[in-house]
PDB file of C-alpha atoms in Angstrom:
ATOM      1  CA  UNK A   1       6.622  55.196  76.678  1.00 47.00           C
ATOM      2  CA  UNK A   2       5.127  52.688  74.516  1.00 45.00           C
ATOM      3  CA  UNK A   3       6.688  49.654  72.485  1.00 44.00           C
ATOM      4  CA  UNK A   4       5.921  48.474  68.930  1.00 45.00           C
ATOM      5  CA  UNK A   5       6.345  45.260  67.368  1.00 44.00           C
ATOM      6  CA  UNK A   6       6.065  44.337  64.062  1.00 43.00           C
ATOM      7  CA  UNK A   7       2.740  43.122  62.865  1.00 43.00           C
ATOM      8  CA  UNK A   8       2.111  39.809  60.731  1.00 40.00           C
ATOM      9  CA  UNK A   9       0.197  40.123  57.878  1.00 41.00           C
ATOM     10  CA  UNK A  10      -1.474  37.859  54.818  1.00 42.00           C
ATOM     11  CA  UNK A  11      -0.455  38.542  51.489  1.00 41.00           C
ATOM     12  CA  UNK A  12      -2.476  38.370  48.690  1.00 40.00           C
ATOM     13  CA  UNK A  13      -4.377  34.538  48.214  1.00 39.00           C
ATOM     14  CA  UNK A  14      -1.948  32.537  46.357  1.00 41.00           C
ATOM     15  CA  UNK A  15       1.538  34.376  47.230  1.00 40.00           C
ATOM     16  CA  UNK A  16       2.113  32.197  50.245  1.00 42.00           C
ATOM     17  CA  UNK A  17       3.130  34.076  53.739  1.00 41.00           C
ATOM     18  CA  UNK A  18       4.635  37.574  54.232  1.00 42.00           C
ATOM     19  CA  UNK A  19       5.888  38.937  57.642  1.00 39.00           C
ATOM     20  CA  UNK A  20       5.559  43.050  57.682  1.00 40.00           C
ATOM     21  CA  UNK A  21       8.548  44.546  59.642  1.00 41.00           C
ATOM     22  CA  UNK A  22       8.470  47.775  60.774  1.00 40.00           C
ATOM     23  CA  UNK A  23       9.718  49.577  57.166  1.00 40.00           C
ATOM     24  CA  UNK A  24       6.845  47.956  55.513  1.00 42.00           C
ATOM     25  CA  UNK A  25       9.058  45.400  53.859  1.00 39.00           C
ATOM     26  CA  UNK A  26       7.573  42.291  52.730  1.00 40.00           C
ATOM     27  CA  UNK A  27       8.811  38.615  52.493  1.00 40.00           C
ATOM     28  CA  UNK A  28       7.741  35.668  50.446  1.00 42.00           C
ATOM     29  CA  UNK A  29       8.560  32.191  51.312  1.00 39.00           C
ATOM     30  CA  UNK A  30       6.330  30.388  49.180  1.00 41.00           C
ATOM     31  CA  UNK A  31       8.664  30.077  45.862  1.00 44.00           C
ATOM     32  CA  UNK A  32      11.916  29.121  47.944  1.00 42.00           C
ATOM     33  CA  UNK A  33      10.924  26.593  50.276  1.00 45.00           C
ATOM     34  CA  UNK A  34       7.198  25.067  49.252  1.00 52.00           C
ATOM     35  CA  UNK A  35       7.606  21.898  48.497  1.00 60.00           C
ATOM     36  CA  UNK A  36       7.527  19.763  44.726  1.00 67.00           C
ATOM     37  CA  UNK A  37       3.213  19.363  44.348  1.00 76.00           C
ATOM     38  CA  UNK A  38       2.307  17.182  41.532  1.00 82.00           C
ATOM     39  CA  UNK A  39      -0.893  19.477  41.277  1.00 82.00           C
ATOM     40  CA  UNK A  40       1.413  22.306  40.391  1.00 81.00           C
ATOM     41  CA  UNK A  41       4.415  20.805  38.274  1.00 85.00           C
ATOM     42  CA  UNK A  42       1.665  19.558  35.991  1.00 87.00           C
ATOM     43  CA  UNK A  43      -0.478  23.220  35.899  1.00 84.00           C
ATOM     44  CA  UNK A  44       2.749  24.598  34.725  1.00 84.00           C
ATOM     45  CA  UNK A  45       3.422  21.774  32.077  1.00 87.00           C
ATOM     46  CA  UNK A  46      -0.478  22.285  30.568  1.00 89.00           C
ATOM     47  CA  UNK A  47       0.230  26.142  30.957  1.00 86.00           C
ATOM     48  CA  UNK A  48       3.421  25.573  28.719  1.00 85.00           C
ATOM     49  CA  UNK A  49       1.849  22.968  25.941  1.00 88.00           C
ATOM     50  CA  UNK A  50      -1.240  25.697  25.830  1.00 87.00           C
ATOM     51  CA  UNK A  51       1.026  28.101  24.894  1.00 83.00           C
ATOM     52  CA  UNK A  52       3.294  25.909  22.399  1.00 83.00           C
ATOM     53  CA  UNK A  53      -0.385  25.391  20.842  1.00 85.00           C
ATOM     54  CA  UNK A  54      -0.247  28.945  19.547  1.00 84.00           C
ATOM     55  CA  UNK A  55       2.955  28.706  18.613  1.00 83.00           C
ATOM     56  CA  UNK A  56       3.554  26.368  15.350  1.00 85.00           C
ATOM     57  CA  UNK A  57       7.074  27.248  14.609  1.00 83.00           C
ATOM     58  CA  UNK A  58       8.672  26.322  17.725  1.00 80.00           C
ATOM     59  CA  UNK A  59       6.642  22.623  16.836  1.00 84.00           C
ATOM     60  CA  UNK A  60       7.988  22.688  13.629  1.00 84.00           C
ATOM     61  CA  UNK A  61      10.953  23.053  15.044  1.00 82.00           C
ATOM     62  CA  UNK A  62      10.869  20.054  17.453  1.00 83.00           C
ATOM     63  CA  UNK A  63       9.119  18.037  15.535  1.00 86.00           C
ATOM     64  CA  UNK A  64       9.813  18.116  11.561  1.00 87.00           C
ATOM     65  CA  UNK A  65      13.469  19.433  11.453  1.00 87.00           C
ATOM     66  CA  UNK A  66      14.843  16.324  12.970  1.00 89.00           C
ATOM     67  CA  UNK A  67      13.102  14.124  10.659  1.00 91.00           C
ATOM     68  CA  UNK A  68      13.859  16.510   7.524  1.00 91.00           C
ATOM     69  CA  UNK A  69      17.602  16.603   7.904  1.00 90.00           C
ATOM     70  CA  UNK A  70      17.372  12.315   8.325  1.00 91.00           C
ATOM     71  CA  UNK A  71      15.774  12.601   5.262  1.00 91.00           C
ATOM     72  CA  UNK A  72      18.262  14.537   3.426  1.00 91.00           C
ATOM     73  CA  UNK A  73      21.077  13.160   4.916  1.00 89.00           C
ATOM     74  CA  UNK A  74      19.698   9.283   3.442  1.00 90.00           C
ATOM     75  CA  UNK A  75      19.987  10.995   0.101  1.00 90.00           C
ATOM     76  CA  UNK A  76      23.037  12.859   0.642  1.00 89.00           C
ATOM     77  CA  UNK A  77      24.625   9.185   0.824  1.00 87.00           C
ATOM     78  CA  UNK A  78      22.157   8.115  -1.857  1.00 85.00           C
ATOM     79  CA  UNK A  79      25.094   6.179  -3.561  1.00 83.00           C
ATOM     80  CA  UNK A  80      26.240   4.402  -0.095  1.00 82.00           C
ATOM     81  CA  UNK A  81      23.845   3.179   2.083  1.00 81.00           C
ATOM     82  CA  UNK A  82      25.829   1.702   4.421  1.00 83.00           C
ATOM     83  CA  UNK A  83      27.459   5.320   5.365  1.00 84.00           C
ATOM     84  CA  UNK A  84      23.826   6.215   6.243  1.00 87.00           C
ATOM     85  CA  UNK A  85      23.282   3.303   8.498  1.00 83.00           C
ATOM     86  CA  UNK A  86      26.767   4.055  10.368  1.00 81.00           C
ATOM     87  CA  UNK A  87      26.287   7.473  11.098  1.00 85.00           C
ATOM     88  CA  UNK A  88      22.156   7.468  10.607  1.00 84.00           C
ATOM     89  CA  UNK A  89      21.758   6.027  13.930  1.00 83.00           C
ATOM     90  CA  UNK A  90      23.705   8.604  15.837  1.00 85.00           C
ATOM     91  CA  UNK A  91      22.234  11.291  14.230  1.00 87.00           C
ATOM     92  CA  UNK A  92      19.057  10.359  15.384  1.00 86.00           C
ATOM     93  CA  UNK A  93      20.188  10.814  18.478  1.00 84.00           C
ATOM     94  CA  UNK A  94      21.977  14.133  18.320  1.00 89.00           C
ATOM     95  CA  UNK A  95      19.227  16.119  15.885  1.00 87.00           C
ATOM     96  CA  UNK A  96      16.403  15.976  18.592  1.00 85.00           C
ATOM     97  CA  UNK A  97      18.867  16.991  21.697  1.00 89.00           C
ATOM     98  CA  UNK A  98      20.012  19.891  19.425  1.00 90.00           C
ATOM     99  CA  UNK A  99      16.863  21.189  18.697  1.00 87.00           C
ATOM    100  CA  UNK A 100      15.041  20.571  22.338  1.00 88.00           C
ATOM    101  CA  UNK A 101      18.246  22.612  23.526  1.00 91.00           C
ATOM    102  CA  UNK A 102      17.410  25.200  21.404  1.00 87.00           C
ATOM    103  CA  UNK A 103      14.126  25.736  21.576  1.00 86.00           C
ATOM    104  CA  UNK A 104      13.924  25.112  25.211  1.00 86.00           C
ATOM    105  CA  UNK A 105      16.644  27.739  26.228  1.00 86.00           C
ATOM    106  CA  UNK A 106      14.775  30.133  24.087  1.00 84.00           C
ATOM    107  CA  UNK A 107      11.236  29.710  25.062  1.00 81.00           C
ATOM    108  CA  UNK A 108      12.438  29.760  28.977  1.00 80.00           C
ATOM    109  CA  UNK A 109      14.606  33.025  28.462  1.00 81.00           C
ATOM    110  CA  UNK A 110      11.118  34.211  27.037  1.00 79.00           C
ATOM    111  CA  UNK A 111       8.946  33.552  30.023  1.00 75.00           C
ATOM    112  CA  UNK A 112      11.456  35.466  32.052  1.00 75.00           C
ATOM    113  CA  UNK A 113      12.100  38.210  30.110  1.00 75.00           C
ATOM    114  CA  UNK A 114       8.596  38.781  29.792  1.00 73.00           C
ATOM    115  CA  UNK A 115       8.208  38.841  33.272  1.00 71.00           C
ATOM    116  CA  UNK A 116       6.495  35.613  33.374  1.00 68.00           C
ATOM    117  CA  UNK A 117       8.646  34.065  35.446  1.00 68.00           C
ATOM    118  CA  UNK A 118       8.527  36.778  38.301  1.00 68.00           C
ATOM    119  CA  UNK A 119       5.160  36.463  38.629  1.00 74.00           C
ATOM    120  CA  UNK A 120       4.405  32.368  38.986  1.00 69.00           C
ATOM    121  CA  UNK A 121       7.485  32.648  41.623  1.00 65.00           C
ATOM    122  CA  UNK A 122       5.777  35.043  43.507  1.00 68.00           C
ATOM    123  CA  UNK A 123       3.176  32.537  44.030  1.00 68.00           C
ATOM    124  CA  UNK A 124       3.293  29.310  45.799  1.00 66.00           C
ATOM    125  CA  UNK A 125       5.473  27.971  43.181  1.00 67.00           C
ATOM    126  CA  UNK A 126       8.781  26.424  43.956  1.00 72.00           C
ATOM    127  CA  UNK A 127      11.717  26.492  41.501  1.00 75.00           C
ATOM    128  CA  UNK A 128      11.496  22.577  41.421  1.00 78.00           C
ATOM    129  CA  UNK A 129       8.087  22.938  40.193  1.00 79.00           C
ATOM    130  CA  UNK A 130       8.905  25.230  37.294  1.00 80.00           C
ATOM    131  CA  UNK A 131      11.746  23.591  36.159  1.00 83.00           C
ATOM    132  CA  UNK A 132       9.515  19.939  36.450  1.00 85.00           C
ATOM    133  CA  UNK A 133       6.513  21.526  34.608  1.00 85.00           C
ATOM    134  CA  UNK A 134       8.851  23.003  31.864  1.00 85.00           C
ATOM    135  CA  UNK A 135      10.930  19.568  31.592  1.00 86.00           C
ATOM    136  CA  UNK A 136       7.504  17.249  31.436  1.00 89.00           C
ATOM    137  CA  UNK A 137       5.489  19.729  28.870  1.00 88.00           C
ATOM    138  CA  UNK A 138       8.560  19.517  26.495  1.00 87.00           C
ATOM    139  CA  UNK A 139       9.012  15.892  27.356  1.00 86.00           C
ATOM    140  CA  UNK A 140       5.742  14.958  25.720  1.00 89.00           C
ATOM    141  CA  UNK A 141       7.133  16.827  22.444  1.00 87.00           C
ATOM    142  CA  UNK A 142      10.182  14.821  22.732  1.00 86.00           C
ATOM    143  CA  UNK A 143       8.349  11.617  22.769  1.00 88.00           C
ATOM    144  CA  UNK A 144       6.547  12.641  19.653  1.00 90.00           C
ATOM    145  CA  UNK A 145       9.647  13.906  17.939  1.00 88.00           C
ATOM    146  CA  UNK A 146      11.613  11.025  18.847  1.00 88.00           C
ATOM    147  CA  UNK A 147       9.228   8.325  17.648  1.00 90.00           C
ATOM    148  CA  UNK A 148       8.530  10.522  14.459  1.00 91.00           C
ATOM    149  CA  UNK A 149      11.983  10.430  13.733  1.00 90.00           C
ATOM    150  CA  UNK A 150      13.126   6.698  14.378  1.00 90.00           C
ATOM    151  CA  UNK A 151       9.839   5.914  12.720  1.00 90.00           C
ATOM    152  CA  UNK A 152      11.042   7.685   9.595  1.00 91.00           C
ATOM    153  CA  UNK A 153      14.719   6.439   9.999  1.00 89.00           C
ATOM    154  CA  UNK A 154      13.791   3.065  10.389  1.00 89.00           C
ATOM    155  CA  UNK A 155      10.574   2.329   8.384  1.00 90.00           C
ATOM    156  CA  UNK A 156      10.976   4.604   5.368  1.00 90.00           C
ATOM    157  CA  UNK A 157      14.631   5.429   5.081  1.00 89.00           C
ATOM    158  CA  UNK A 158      15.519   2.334   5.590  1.00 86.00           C
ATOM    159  CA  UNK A 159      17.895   2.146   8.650  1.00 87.00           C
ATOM    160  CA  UNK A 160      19.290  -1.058   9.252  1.00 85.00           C
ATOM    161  CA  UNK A 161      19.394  -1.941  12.838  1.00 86.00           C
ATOM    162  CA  UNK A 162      19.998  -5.523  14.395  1.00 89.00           C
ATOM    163  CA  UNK A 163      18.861  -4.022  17.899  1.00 87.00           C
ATOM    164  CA  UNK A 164      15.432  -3.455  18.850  1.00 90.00           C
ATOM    165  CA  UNK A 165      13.615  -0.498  17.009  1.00 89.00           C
ATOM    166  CA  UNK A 166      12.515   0.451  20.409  1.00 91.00           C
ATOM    167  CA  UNK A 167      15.530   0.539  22.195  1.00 92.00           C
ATOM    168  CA  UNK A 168      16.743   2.940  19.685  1.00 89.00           C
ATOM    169  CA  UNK A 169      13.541   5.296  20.242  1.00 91.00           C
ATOM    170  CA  UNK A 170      14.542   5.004  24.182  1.00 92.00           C
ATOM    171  CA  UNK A 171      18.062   6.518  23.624  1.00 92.00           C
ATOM    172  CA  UNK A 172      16.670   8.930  21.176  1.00 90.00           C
ATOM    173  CA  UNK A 173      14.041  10.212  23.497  1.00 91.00           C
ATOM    174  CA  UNK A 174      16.586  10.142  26.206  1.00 92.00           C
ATOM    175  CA  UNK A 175      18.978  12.478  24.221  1.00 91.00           C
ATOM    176  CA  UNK A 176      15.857  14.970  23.514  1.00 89.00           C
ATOM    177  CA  UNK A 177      15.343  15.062  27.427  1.00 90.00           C
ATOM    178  CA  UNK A 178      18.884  15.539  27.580  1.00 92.00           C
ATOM    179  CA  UNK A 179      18.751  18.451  24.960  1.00 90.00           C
ATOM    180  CA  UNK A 180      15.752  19.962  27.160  1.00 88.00           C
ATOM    181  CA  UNK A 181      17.846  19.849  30.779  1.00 90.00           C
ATOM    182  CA  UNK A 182      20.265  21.960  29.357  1.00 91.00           C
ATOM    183  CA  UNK A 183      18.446  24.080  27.328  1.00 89.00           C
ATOM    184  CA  UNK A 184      16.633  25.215  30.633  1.00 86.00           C
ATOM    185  CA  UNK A 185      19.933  24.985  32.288  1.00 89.00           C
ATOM    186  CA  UNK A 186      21.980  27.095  30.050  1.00 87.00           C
ATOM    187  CA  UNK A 187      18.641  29.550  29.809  1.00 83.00           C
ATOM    188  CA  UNK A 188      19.641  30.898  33.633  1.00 79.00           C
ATOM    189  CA  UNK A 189      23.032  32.399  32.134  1.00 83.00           C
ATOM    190  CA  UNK A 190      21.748  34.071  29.002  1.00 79.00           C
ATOM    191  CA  UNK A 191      19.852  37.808  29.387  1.00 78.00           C
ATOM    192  CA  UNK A 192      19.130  37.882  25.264  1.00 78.00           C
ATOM    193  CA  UNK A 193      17.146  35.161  23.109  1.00 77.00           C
ATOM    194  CA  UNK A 194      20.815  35.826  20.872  1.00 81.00           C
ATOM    195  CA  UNK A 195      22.649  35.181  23.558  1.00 81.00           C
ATOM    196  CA  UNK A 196      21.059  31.544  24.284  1.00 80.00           C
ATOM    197  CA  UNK A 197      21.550  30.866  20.756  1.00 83.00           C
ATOM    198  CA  UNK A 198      25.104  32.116  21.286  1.00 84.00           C
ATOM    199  CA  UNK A 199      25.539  29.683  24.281  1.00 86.00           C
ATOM    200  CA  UNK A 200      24.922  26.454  21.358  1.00 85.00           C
ATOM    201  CA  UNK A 201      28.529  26.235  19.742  1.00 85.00           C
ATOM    202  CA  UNK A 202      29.679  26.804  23.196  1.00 87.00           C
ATOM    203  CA  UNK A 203      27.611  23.776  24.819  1.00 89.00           C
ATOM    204  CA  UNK A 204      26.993  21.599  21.835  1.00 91.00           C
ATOM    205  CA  UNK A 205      29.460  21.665  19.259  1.00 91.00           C
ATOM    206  CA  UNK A 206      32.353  20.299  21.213  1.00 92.00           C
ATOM    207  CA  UNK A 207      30.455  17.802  22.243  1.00 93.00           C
ATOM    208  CA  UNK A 208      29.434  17.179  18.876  1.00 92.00           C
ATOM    209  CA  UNK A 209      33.227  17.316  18.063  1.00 92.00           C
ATOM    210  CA  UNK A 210      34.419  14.895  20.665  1.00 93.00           C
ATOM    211  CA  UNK A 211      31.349  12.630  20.493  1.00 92.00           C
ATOM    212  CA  UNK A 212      32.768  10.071  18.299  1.00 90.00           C
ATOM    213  CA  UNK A 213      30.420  10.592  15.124  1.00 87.00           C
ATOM    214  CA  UNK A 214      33.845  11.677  12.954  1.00 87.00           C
ATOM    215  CA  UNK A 215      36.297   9.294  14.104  1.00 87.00           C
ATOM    216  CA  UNK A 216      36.306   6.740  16.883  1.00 88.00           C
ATOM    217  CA  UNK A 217      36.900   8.071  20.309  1.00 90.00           C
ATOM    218  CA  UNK A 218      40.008   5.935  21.449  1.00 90.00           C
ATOM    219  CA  UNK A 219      41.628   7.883  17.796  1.00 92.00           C
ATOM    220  CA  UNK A 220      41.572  11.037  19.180  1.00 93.00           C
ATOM    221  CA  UNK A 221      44.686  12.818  21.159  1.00 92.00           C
ATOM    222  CA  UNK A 222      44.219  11.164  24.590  1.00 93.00           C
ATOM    223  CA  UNK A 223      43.550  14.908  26.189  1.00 95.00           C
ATOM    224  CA  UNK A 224      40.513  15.140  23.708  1.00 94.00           C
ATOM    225  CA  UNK A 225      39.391  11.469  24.580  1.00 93.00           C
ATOM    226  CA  UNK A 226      39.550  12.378  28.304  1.00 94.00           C
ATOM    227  CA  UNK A 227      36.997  15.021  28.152  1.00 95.00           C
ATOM    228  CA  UNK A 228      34.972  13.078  25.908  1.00 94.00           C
ATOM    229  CA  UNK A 229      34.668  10.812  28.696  1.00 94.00           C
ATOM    230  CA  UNK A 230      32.410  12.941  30.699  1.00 93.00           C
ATOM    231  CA  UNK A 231      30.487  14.549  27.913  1.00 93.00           C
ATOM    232  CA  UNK A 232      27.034  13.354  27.772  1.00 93.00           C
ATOM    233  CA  UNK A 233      26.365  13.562  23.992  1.00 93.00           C
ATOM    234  CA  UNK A 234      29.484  10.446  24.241  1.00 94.00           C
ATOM    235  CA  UNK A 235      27.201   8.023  25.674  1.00 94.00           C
ATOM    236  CA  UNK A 236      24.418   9.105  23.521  1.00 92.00           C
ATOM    237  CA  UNK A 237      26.296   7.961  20.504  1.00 91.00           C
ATOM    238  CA  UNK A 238      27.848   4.629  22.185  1.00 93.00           C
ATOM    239  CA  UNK A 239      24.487   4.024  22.901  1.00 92.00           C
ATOM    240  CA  UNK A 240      23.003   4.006  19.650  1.00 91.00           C
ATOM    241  CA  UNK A 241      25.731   2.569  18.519  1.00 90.00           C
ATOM    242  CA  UNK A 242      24.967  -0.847  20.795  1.00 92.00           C
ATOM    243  CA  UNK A 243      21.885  -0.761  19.470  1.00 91.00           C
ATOM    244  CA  UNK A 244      22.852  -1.030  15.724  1.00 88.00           C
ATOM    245  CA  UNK A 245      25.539  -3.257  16.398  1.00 88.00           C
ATOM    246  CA  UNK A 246      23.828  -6.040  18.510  1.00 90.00           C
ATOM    247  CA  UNK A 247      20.313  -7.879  18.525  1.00 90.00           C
ATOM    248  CA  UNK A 248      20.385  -7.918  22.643  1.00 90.00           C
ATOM    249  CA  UNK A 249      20.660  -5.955  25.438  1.00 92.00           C
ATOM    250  CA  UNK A 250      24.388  -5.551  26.880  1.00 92.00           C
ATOM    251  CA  UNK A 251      26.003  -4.073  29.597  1.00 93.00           C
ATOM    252  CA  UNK A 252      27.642  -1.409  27.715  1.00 94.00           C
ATOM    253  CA  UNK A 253      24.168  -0.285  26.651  1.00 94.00           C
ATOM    254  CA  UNK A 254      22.894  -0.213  30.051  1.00 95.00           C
ATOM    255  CA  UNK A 255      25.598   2.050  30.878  1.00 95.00           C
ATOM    256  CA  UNK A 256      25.480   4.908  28.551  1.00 95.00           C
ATOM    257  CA  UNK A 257      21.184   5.171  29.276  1.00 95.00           C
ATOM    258  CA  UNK A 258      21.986   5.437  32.476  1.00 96.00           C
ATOM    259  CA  UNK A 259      24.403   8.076  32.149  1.00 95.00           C
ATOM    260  CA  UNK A 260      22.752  10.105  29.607  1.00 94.00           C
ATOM    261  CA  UNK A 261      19.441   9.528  32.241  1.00 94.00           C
ATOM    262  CA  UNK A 262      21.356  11.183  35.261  1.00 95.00           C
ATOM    263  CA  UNK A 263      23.002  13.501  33.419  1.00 94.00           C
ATOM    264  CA  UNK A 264      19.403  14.710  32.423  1.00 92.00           C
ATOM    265  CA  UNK A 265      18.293  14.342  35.573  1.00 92.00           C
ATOM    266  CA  UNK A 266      21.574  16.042  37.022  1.00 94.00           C
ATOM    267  CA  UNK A 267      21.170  19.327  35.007  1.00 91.00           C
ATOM    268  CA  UNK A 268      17.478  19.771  35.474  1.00 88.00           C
ATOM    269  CA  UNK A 269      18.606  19.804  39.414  1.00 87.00           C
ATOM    270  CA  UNK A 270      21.357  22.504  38.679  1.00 87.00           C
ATOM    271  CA  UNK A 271      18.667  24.416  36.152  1.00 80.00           C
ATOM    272  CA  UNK A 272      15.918  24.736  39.415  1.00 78.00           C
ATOM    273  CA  UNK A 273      18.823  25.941  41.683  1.00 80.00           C
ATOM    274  CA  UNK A 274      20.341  28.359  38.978  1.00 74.00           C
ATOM    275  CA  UNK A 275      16.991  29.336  38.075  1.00 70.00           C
ATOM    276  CA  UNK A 276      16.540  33.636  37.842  1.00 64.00           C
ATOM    277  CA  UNK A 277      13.200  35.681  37.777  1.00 56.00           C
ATOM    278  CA  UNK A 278      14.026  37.459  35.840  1.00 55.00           C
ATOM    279  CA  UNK A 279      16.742  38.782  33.796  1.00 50.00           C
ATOM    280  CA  UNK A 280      19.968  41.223  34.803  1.00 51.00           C
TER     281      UNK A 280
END
């Protein structure tokens, strides 16, 4: 009577290592447990611009819409300039983490619908890597959008800020990064491109609600003022608000960066562990 034990085998080059059990079965480690390669994050960040290439609405989208609705909204308060300046500044802010969410949640649900997904995680390709790629391809888009659109606020609208002009393109750019965390986060939950819209008034508007860009935070009924406390978009606000209040650096603005930073940095973690194949 003979015994037999189950055989390893190599997968296909590139799909890391399978084990073959005795019902044929085969098992992938490589996209769990291999770990973050710079080499890779940044194939899948070139992979992602190459496609955005081909694409020129979603750019349009990042890049123009932020700096069109500044525009309009300097001549919506035509008559008052100083309502621009008070509410100009935040704005610039909130317009690019608005549309990197959007665009972001959609053009993610869109790799994995397509199937796209399944097949780079059935390579050597960790999570981590994926979600790094994604967040560094649209990161360069949110540097140009950012400095686009203080450019335009500043220089040609005429923006008046006693802060430095580039401390208010850092909290700018840090709100589009922001915007592109949890558009990839919020991209894991949806199984539709109309249901990732769908997720927006449930993610951004009460944040843009409670921010503080209608009335002054400490106004609001002190349950409302509680959870604006730990909503990001808060400290995106208070931060270009610092900024267009004072000519230095203080301690309050070093604060609300580094909030909005690791809550950035936060979500992206929770996007790679919440991260799906593919879709239900």
């Amino acid at each position: 009577m003979s015994t037999t034990t189950p055989s390893t085998t190599p997968t296909k080059a590139g799909t890391g290592t399978g084990t073959t059990d005795g019902t044929g079965r085969t098992g992938r480690t490589g996209s769990t447990t291999a770990p973050v390669s710079a080499a890779r994050t940044l194939a899948t960040a070139a992979r992602v611009l190459r496609q955005l290439r081909h694409d020129p609405r979603s750019i349009a989208l990042m890049i123009l819409v932020p700096c069109v609705m500044l525009f309009l909204l300097r001549h919506v308060f035509d008559g008052s300039p100083r309502t621009f300046d008070a509410i100009g500044a935040s704005l610039l802010g909130i317009f690019p983490l608005i549309t990197m969410f959007l665009v972001t949640s959609i053009a993610t649900l869109r790799e994995r619908t397509s199937g796209t997904l399944e097949r780079l995680l059935a390579m050597p390709l960790g999570k981590a890597d994926l979600i790094t790629g994604y967040a560094l391809a649209f990161g360069l888009l949110a540097i140009v959008q950012s400095a686009l659109a203080t450019g335009l606020a500043v220089w040609a609208l005429g923006l008046d800020v006693v802060g430095s002009t580039w401390l208010l393109l850092l909290v700018a750019l840090l709100d589009a990064l922001l915007g592109t965390a949890l558009g990839l986060f919020v991209s894991a939950f949806a199984s539709s491109e109309f249901q990732a819209v769908q997720f927006m008034p449930a993610v951004i508007f009460p944040q843009l609600l409670l921010c503080g860009l209608f009335t002054p935070r400490p106004n609001m009924q002190p349950v409302l003022e509680a959870i604006s406390n730990v909503l990001p978009m808060s400290y995106a606000v208070d931060g270009m608000d610092e900024v267009l209040r004072h000519p230095d650096i203080t301690g309050d603005f070093v604060r609300d960066v580094l909030i909005v930073a690791g809550c950035a940095v936060l979500v992206l973690a929770l996007g790679a562990a919440t991260l799906r194949r593919r879709t239900a």
